[in-house]
Amino acid sequence: MEPFESDRASLPRNMIENSMFEEEPDVLDLAKETPAYPLDPDDMVYEPRSSRLLVRGLGENDMDEEEEDYESSARLLGMSFMNRSSSLRPSASPYARQEQSSSCTMPSNRTLLLGVFVLVVVASVAMVIYFLPKCTLTKEGCHTVNTSMELIYPRATNGELFPWTSLRLPVYVQPVHYDLLIHPNLTTMTFQGTVSITIDVLNDTKNVILHSSGLQITNVTVQDKEVKKLEYQPWQQIALKFPEDLKKGQTYVLTMEYSANLSNSYSGFYNSSYVDKGGNKRVLAATQFEPLAARKAFPCFDEPALKATFLIKIKRETGYISLSNMPKNQTVELSDGLLQDEFEKSVRMSTYLVAFIVANFTQINQIASDTLVSVYAVPDKVDQLDYALGCAVKLLKFYNTLFGIKFPLKKLDLVAIPDFLAGAMENWGLITFRERTLLVGNHSSLMDKQVVASVIAHELAHQWFGNLVTMKWWNDLWLNEGFATYMEYTSVEKVFPELEIGNDFLSMRFKSLAEDSLNSSRPISTEVATPEQVEEMFDSVSYEKGASTLLMLSSTLTEEKFYKGVSEYLEKYRNMNTDNEDLWNSFPQEEYNVVDMMNTWTLQKGFPLVTVNRTGAQVSVSQEHFLLKVNKTAKSSDLWHIPLTYVNDSCSTSPNCTQLFLLKDKTATFKVPKNVKWMKFNFRNNGFYIVNYGEEGWRALIEAVKENHEVLTPEDRASLINNLFALSRLGKLSFKQVMNLLVYLEHENHTAPLTEALYQLDRIYRLLDKRQDLLASSMKNYILNLFVDKMNSQSWEQDLPLSKQELRSALLEVACRYGQKNCTDRAEHVFLQWVASNGTERIPGDLMKVVFSVGAQSNAGWEMLLQTYTHSIVDADRRKMLAALASSQDVRKVLWLLQESLQGSYVKTQELPLILHTVCRNFAGHLYAWDFVKENWGKITQKFPIGSFAIQDIIMSTTSYFSTERLLWEVCRQCLHSF
Ligand code: BES
Ligand code: ZN
């Protein structure tokens, strides 16, 4: 991966998040410190409207001395306004996610009281208005109805009582099969559909409740008789009302005709477009249903456990092809000149995995273990498909063997969609991707290939974890995403060793620890009910902490036992739904009580800090919650079953050297040989915990590393660096001790420890810089001092092995950003050569970003990049150009980019998170971006669902450089008043 890479902003979650140079979303830790000196507004290059008020201290909210609890984070902020929006829904309370105990800031009592009063008044008025029947203000008034019923049931769109009171569907009606006919009209951008759903009735009932959102349902019949339909839009539900009971044990067929507009966002059945080589605009339609958008394309029982078979037919015009989950059975010519493609009946599957596409794509294909694997893209990009096809074929064979269950479909399509919000989506048999995550140009670098291989590995893993075996409900989304993320790294490591994914996996785990150390984190398995809460589950906890805990389990059990359990789990639950316990019960429980052990990791938030004390042969260990919080309220009940691994000076670099002690209690002791000089815990950082060795333990370890750093594996060296920074941030160690270890870096050549140290130091520098702290320049000098030789010795021409590329791009990105003349001169030289060649001269892929970013600082360079951006057809390169364009210090240019992207004309709206992310990296930018987000919140949330990863990312990007109390307060105020 490209460290410092703002590709993170809208690339696949962990591909992005494993970037070592990701900012952590915590406003809190630095906010708690008072700036060393007052900020001088006159020194500012640019002051956005509201930020100026803040910088000058003219904000309306005076802050009192008592404001001490600055525990907050972008994630928390995202959560708090998202939860607020969900809690306005009457449904939210019974199911609502448990209240996060965290808060933004602690305003003064006076402010607090006033705020509470205003909130109570506003909330009461809102609730009264919300609950008032729609008829209240009409001339006719309301009909009298059974008032006790009225208190229970909400009102349907037509004013009648809606006969269901829960966001979850009733369990007594089960869908068995869907016949779906869809006809998208790519001229009017509308679609028509007919769905027939076969249902089993498990209890007598007069109502059938299912999902529908934004569909005009014109006709509903059951066994050819017309049926009354009610709609309750806030919950995206419809009720079919029958005069007589549907009988227990009977099967019925519900048929509905409907129409809708193709969506302009990125979910449901949406329209996408691109401009072809000839300059013509081409349109297409594609689906993105996960998590809750199948209901936007056809009325359905849209819950993951309500699996059914699907028989899909698609009407299209000639000149387009259609694709769906299953192989095509036949194409029929219709009397109106249209063609109707009919696909085979699917396997039993969840609605969120259904997919269809109508487009003019081209493809290449190959057979792998009896499955026809095809890769599709717009015709102009057909020569960028080879790499993806090769990867998909290799990985499919690998997974077939590893899991011992063959991929059950006869075909598997991988399709690059020009407008696509996520990184990729695992629809069964029809995986959809961003162009960036599937296409590889002739000159693409190994780092670009690594992205493609990893994303394919992730989505293919879902064909087993998620598609074949699905979580019962979204609270256990991690069973999908954590597993796919774990498989993504482990399979790429095995199948594509040249892609050296290990460093990325390690930095992903560091990042996951950092996010989970905030009080605003959540347990891996978390109750959710509202759509916003479901969206929020697609976060670092489900993906990265999920993957990290699986790694810890597999290294505890051994890989062999781990995969044996996994295969048994897949076999036992194939085509069914599972929860946490089902998974843990599939592993042998004799040696370790896996159920008890893993529940401590998935059912409570956070992770432990293990403190080690050794006196001679006696080692005592204790655990506590590692919590980045000022007022720590860690409960004594926070205990984990920690598989503590350790090595010592006599044997330290091979897995055979490791010993394991299971720490279940708060404290424990065990013995080691007396003559042990030092111990390193958490071998290769495969466990999800941080270790404090105490004064003496650290001293011995640091000395050993300084003497010969190869006594530890590179992962263990990186782990020591990471843990030292984490502990100093918690106030458990002084920064001096960190500096004491970092002296050894002079001899370090390995990517993992170097990039981890550089990331941690640069992160502190950037925060100091953003607050114009005098310490910033000392920090910069300290960093340069440590790394300058390594920066200067990097080559600018050659292609290097991947981990060397990662190191090079990390070092040079910092060097050029810090204005190191060697770096900027060289980058400018390469850029000018590139300009002179009219963009044809090849720049090594890992250097493009730094070269373009330096080039983009001049007017001419920026213009040239913009031109090339517009015409280039290699999406990975285009994103590097876009990031460089967004790194301009010229606020007008940045403003133009942001606005263009929001409109989606010149720059696609899917790139907005990337642009914001990059803009926030420079001083003027981060203040400006915050204003932009506030001012355009309505438009932004029309495109990106509240709670979604894109929104999480936007909030994190725009707030993660805030480090003053005033900005923290401003963010909190904004959450309460505007969002
Ligand atoms: N299932 C997700 C796609 C998704 C993400 C759907 C968010 C709904 C909301 C897919 O498997 C996924 O995880 N995609 C990643 C890329 C992956 C390689 C990490 C993404 O989109 O970030
Ligand atoms: Zn996934």
PDB file of C-alpha atoms in Angstrom, residues 701-881:
ATOM      1  CA  LEU A 701      14.570  -4.720  25.531  1.00  0.00           C
ATOM      2  CA  ILE A 702      15.698  -1.379  24.171  1.00  0.00           C
ATOM      3  CA  GLU A 703      19.295  -2.189  24.975  1.00  0.00           C
ATOM      4  CA  ALA A 704      19.031  -5.523  23.215  1.00  0.00           C
ATOM      5  CA  VAL A 705      17.540  -3.948  20.112  1.00  0.00           C
ATOM      6  CA  LYS A 706      20.121  -1.204  20.049  1.00  0.00           C
ATOM      7  CA  GLU A 707      22.860  -3.778  20.277  1.00  0.00           C
ATOM      8  CA  ASN A 708      21.503  -5.974  17.521  1.00  0.00           C
ATOM      9  CA  HIS A 709      18.030  -5.262  16.220  1.00  0.00           C
ATOM     10  CA  GLU A 710      17.873  -8.611  14.443  1.00  0.00           C
ATOM     11  CA  VAL A 711      17.325 -10.390  17.727  1.00  0.00           C
ATOM     12  CA  LEU A 712      13.683  -9.619  17.024  1.00  0.00           C
ATOM     13  CA  THR A 713      11.613 -10.163  13.891  1.00  0.00           C
ATOM     14  CA  PRO A 714      10.770  -6.979  11.916  1.00  0.00           C
ATOM     15  CA  GLU A 715       7.158  -7.377  13.058  1.00  0.00           C
ATOM     16  CA  ASP A 716       8.285  -7.478  16.694  1.00  0.00           C
ATOM     17  CA  ARG A 717      10.435  -4.385  16.200  1.00  0.00           C
ATOM     18  CA  ALA A 718       7.485  -2.565  14.681  1.00  0.00           C
ATOM     19  CA  SER A 719       5.365  -3.859  17.545  1.00  0.00           C
ATOM     20  CA  LEU A 720       7.743  -2.395  20.143  1.00  0.00           C
ATOM     21  CA  ILE A 721       7.650   0.965  18.384  1.00  0.00           C
ATOM     22  CA  ASN A 722       3.878   0.909  18.171  1.00  0.00           C
ATOM     23  CA  ASN A 723       3.444  -0.057  21.826  1.00  0.00           C
ATOM     24  CA  LEU A 724       5.886   2.578  23.019  1.00  0.00           C
ATOM     25  CA  PHE A 725       4.010   5.338  21.205  1.00  0.00           C
ATOM     26  CA  ALA A 726       0.686   4.030  22.461  1.00  0.00           C
ATOM     27  CA  LEU A 727       1.925   3.978  26.051  1.00  0.00           C
ATOM     28  CA  SER A 728       3.437   7.423  25.859  1.00  0.00           C
ATOM     29  CA  ARG A 729       0.158   8.707  24.503  1.00  0.00           C
ATOM     30  CA  LEU A 730      -1.610   7.149  27.442  1.00  0.00           C
ATOM     31  CA  GLY A 731       0.854   8.887  29.743  1.00  0.00           C
ATOM     32  CA  LYS A 732       2.335   5.616  30.979  1.00  0.00           C
ATOM     33  CA  LEU A 733       5.761   6.307  29.504  1.00  0.00           C
ATOM     34  CA  SER A 734       7.675   9.433  28.692  1.00  0.00           C
ATOM     35  CA  PHE A 735       8.384  10.447  25.130  1.00  0.00           C
ATOM     36  CA  LYS A 736      12.051  10.220  26.073  1.00  0.00           C
ATOM     37  CA  GLN A 737      11.741   6.459  26.271  1.00  0.00           C
ATOM     38  CA  VAL A 738      10.291   6.424  22.771  1.00  0.00           C
ATOM     39  CA  MET A 739      13.204   8.506  21.535  1.00  0.00           C
ATOM     40  CA  ASN A 740      15.590   6.235  23.319  1.00  0.00           C
ATOM     41  CA  LEU A 741      14.445   3.250  21.263  1.00  0.00           C
ATOM     42  CA  LEU A 742      14.223   5.155  17.996  1.00  0.00           C
ATOM     43  CA  VAL A 743      17.971   5.763  18.035  1.00  0.00           C
ATOM     44  CA  TYR A 744      18.337   2.222  16.721  1.00  0.00           C
ATOM     45  CA  LEU A 745      16.512   3.174  13.501  1.00  0.00           C
ATOM     46  CA  GLU A 746      19.827   4.240  12.057  1.00  0.00           C
ATOM     47  CA  HIS A 747      20.479   0.540  11.495  1.00  0.00           C
ATOM     48  CA  GLU A 748      16.952  -0.382  10.527  1.00  0.00           C
ATOM     49  CA  ASN A 749      16.211  -1.195   6.889  1.00  0.00           C
ATOM     50  CA  HIS A 750      12.979  -3.062   7.119  1.00  0.00           C
ATOM     51  CA  THR A 751       9.760  -1.415   5.968  1.00  0.00           C
ATOM     52  CA  ALA A 752       7.469  -2.309   8.877  1.00  0.00           C
ATOM     53  CA  PRO A 753       9.388  -0.706  11.776  1.00  0.00           C
ATOM     54  CA  LEU A 754      10.504   2.276   9.710  1.00  0.00           C
ATOM     55  CA  THR A 755       7.081   3.144   8.373  1.00  0.00           C
ATOM     56  CA  GLU A 756       5.494   2.631  11.783  1.00  0.00           C
ATOM     57  CA  ALA A 757       7.973   5.042  13.405  1.00  0.00           C
ATOM     58  CA  LEU A 758       7.606   7.548  10.588  1.00  0.00           C
ATOM     59  CA  TYR A 759       3.828   7.386  10.767  1.00  0.00           C
ATOM     60  CA  GLN A 760       3.705   7.903  14.519  1.00  0.00           C
ATOM     61  CA  LEU A 761       6.147  10.796  14.457  1.00  0.00           C
ATOM     62  CA  ASP A 762       4.620  12.487  11.441  1.00  0.00           C
ATOM     63  CA  ARG A 763       1.203  12.222  13.029  1.00  0.00           C
ATOM     64  CA  ILE A 764       2.413  14.227  16.008  1.00  0.00           C
ATOM     65  CA  TYR A 765       4.119  16.704  13.699  1.00  0.00           C
ATOM     66  CA  ARG A 766       0.972  17.254  11.645  1.00  0.00           C
ATOM     67  CA  LEU A 767      -1.115  17.952  14.706  1.00  0.00           C
ATOM     68  CA  LEU A 768       1.462  20.391  16.060  1.00  0.00           C
ATOM     69  CA  ASP A 769       1.695  22.022  12.661  1.00  0.00           C
ATOM     70  CA  LYS A 770      -2.055  22.430  12.371  1.00  0.00           C
ATOM     71  CA  ARG A 771      -2.158  24.240  15.661  1.00  0.00           C
ATOM     72  CA  GLN A 772       0.813  26.379  14.651  1.00  0.00           C
ATOM     73  CA  ASP A 773       2.707  25.166  17.651  1.00  0.00           C
ATOM     74  CA  LEU A 774       6.321  26.256  17.939  1.00  0.00           C
ATOM     75  CA  LEU A 775       7.198  22.670  18.724  1.00  0.00           C
ATOM     76  CA  ALA A 776       6.265  21.725  15.170  1.00  0.00           C
ATOM     77  CA  SER A 777       9.567  22.787  13.714  1.00  0.00           C
ATOM     78  CA  SER A 778      11.553  20.986  16.423  1.00  0.00           C
ATOM     79  CA  MET A 779       9.536  17.895  15.714  1.00  0.00           C
ATOM     80  CA  LYS A 780      10.158  18.230  12.008  1.00  0.00           C
ATOM     81  CA  ASN A 781      13.895  18.550  12.601  1.00  0.00           C
ATOM     82  CA  TYR A 782      13.893  15.549  14.878  1.00  0.00           C
ATOM     83  CA  ILE A 783      12.104  13.454  12.258  1.00  0.00           C
ATOM     84  CA  LEU A 784      14.365  14.612   9.467  1.00  0.00           C
ATOM     85  CA  ASN A 785      17.381  13.909  11.574  1.00  0.00           C
ATOM     86  CA  LEU A 786      16.257  10.320  12.033  1.00  0.00           C
ATOM     87  CA  PHE A 787      15.282   9.721   8.426  1.00  0.00           C
ATOM     88  CA  VAL A 788      17.189  12.118   6.195  1.00  0.00           C
ATOM     89  CA  ASP A 789      19.859   9.639   5.118  1.00  0.00           C
ATOM     90  CA  LYS A 790      17.222   7.123   4.177  1.00  0.00           C
ATOM     91  CA  MET A 791      15.263   9.784   2.333  1.00  0.00           C
ATOM     92  CA  ASN A 792      18.282  10.909   0.369  1.00  0.00           C
ATOM     93  CA  SER A 793      19.364   7.435  -0.570  1.00  0.00           C
ATOM     94  CA  GLN A 794      16.125   6.494  -2.319  1.00  0.00           C
ATOM     95  CA  SER A 795      16.285   5.891  -6.048  1.00  0.00           C
ATOM     96  CA  TRP A 796      13.831   7.764  -8.300  1.00  0.00           C
ATOM     97  CA  GLU A 797      13.867   5.585 -11.364  1.00  0.00           C
ATOM     98  CA  GLN A 798      13.895   1.907 -10.618  1.00  0.00           C
ATOM     99  CA  ASP A 799      11.050  -0.431  -9.974  1.00  0.00           C
ATOM    100  CA  LEU A 800      11.604  -2.039  -6.603  1.00  0.00           C
ATOM    101  CA  PRO A 801      10.192  -5.007  -4.695  1.00  0.00           C
ATOM    102  CA  LEU A 802       6.893  -4.034  -3.177  1.00  0.00           C
ATOM    103  CA  SER A 803       7.946  -3.485   0.420  1.00  0.00           C
ATOM    104  CA  LYS A 804      10.807  -1.286  -0.786  1.00  0.00           C
ATOM    105  CA  GLN A 805       8.316   0.724  -2.827  1.00  0.00           C
ATOM    106  CA  GLU A 806       6.177   1.171   0.253  1.00  0.00           C
ATOM    107  CA  LEU A 807       9.155   2.429   2.193  1.00  0.00           C
ATOM    108  CA  ARG A 808      10.317   4.690  -0.626  1.00  0.00           C
ATOM    109  CA  SER A 809       6.969   6.336  -1.167  1.00  0.00           C
ATOM    110  CA  ALA A 810       6.492   6.849   2.589  1.00  0.00           C
ATOM    111  CA  LEU A 811       9.899   8.446   3.026  1.00  0.00           C
ATOM    112  CA  LEU A 812       9.684  10.644  -0.046  1.00  0.00           C
ATOM    113  CA  GLU A 813       6.155  11.779   0.658  1.00  0.00           C
ATOM    114  CA  VAL A 814       7.295  13.095   4.046  1.00  0.00           C
ATOM    115  CA  ALA A 815      10.522  14.519   2.674  1.00  0.00           C
ATOM    116  CA  CYS A 816       8.771  16.532  -0.044  1.00  0.00           C
ATOM    117  CA  ARG A 817       5.947  17.618   2.234  1.00  0.00           C
ATOM    118  CA  TYR A 818       8.524  18.862   4.744  1.00  0.00           C
ATOM    119  CA  GLY A 819      10.090  20.843   1.887  1.00  0.00           C
ATOM    120  CA  GLN A 820      13.347  18.892   1.771  1.00  0.00           C
ATOM    121  CA  LYS A 821      15.069  20.447  -1.212  1.00  0.00           C
ATOM    122  CA  ASN A 822      16.640  17.213  -2.408  1.00  0.00           C
ATOM    123  CA  CYS A 823      13.211  15.726  -2.638  1.00  0.00           C
ATOM    124  CA  THR A 824      11.279  18.626  -4.138  1.00  0.00           C
ATOM    125  CA  ASP A 825      13.987  19.333  -6.749  1.00  0.00           C
ATOM    126  CA  ARG A 826      14.062  15.734  -7.804  1.00  0.00           C
ATOM    127  CA  ALA A 827      10.282  15.426  -7.906  1.00  0.00           C
ATOM    128  CA  GLU A 828      10.020  18.599  -9.934  1.00  0.00           C
ATOM    129  CA  HIS A 829      12.594  17.322 -12.368  1.00  0.00           C
ATOM    130  CA  VAL A 830      10.701  14.072 -12.891  1.00  0.00           C
ATOM    131  CA  PHE A 831       7.460  16.028 -13.215  1.00  0.00           C
ATOM    132  CA  LEU A 832       8.885  18.356 -15.871  1.00  0.00           C
ATOM    133  CA  GLN A 833      10.165  15.399 -17.858  1.00  0.00           C
ATOM    134  CA  TRP A 834       6.720  13.899 -17.656  1.00  0.00           C
ATOM    135  CA  VAL A 835       5.149  17.168 -18.830  1.00  0.00           C
ATOM    136  CA  ALA A 836       7.656  17.448 -21.674  1.00  0.00           C
ATOM    137  CA  SER A 837       6.728  13.954 -22.825  1.00  0.00           C
ATOM    138  CA  ASN A 838       3.078  14.989 -22.763  1.00  0.00           C
ATOM    139  CA  GLY A 839       2.338  12.592 -19.989  1.00  0.00           C
ATOM    140  CA  THR A 840       3.787   9.577 -21.763  1.00  0.00           C
ATOM    141  CA  GLU A 841       7.046   9.224 -19.813  1.00  0.00           C
ATOM    142  CA  ARG A 842       6.659   6.459 -17.275  1.00  0.00           C
ATOM    143  CA  ILE A 843       6.967   7.306 -13.589  1.00  0.00           C
ATOM    144  CA  PRO A 844       7.248   4.330 -11.182  1.00  0.00           C
ATOM    145  CA  GLY A 845       3.723   3.908  -9.789  1.00  0.00           C
ATOM    146  CA  ASP A 846       4.745   4.341  -6.167  1.00  0.00           C
ATOM    147  CA  LEU A 847       6.395   7.686  -6.969  1.00  0.00           C
ATOM    148  CA  MET A 848       3.568   9.149  -9.016  1.00  0.00           C
ATOM    149  CA  LYS A 849       1.814  10.629  -6.044  1.00  0.00           C
ATOM    150  CA  VAL A 850       4.801  12.480  -4.675  1.00  0.00           C
ATOM    151  CA  VAL A 851       5.869  13.669  -8.123  1.00  0.00           C
ATOM    152  CA  PHE A 852       2.389  14.858  -9.044  1.00  0.00           C
ATOM    153  CA  SER A 853       1.879  16.522  -5.671  1.00  0.00           C
ATOM    154  CA  VAL A 854       5.027  18.596  -6.087  1.00  0.00           C
ATOM    155  CA  GLY A 855       4.091  19.358  -9.711  1.00  0.00           C
ATOM    156  CA  ALA A 856       0.581  20.429  -8.748  1.00  0.00           C
ATOM    157  CA  GLN A 857       1.848  23.345  -6.675  1.00  0.00           C
ATOM    158  CA  SER A 858       2.477  25.527  -9.748  1.00  0.00           C
ATOM    159  CA  ASN A 859      -0.352  26.876 -11.879  1.00  0.00           C
ATOM    160  CA  ALA A 860       0.979  25.313 -15.041  1.00  0.00           C
ATOM    161  CA  GLY A 861       1.586  21.980 -13.344  1.00  0.00           C
ATOM    162  CA  TRP A 862      -1.901  21.950 -11.928  1.00  0.00           C
ATOM    163  CA  GLU A 863      -3.472  22.722 -15.294  1.00  0.00           C
ATOM    164  CA  MET A 864      -1.420  20.029 -16.992  1.00  0.00           C
ATOM    165  CA  LEU A 865      -2.432  17.482 -14.388  1.00  0.00           C
ATOM    166  CA  LEU A 866      -6.061  18.411 -14.751  1.00  0.00           C
ATOM    167  CA  GLN A 867      -5.862  17.911 -18.505  1.00  0.00           C
ATOM    168  CA  THR A 868      -4.202  14.542 -18.125  1.00  0.00           C
ATOM    169  CA  TYR A 869      -6.658  13.559 -15.419  1.00  0.00           C
ATOM    170  CA  THR A 870      -9.528  14.208 -17.773  1.00  0.00           C
ATOM    171  CA  HIS A 871      -8.116  12.109 -20.564  1.00  0.00           C
ATOM    172  CA  SER A 872      -6.354   9.296 -18.761  1.00  0.00           C
ATOM    173  CA  ILE A 873      -8.126   5.953 -18.776  1.00  0.00           C
ATOM    174  CA  VAL A 874      -6.140   4.212 -16.048  1.00  0.00           C
ATOM    175  CA  ASP A 875      -8.189   4.810 -12.942  1.00  0.00           C
ATOM    176  CA  ALA A 876      -5.383   4.081 -10.454  1.00  0.00           C
ATOM    177  CA  ASP A 877      -3.242   6.807 -12.075  1.00  0.00           C
ATOM    178  CA  ARG A 878      -6.181   9.188 -12.277  1.00  0.00           C
ATOM    179  CA  ARG A 879      -6.757   8.923  -8.563  1.00  0.00           C
ATOM    180  CA  LYS A 880      -3.121   9.804  -7.906  1.00  0.00           C
ATOM    181  CA  MET A 881      -3.528  12.829 -10.138  1.00  0.00           C
TER     182      MET A 881
END
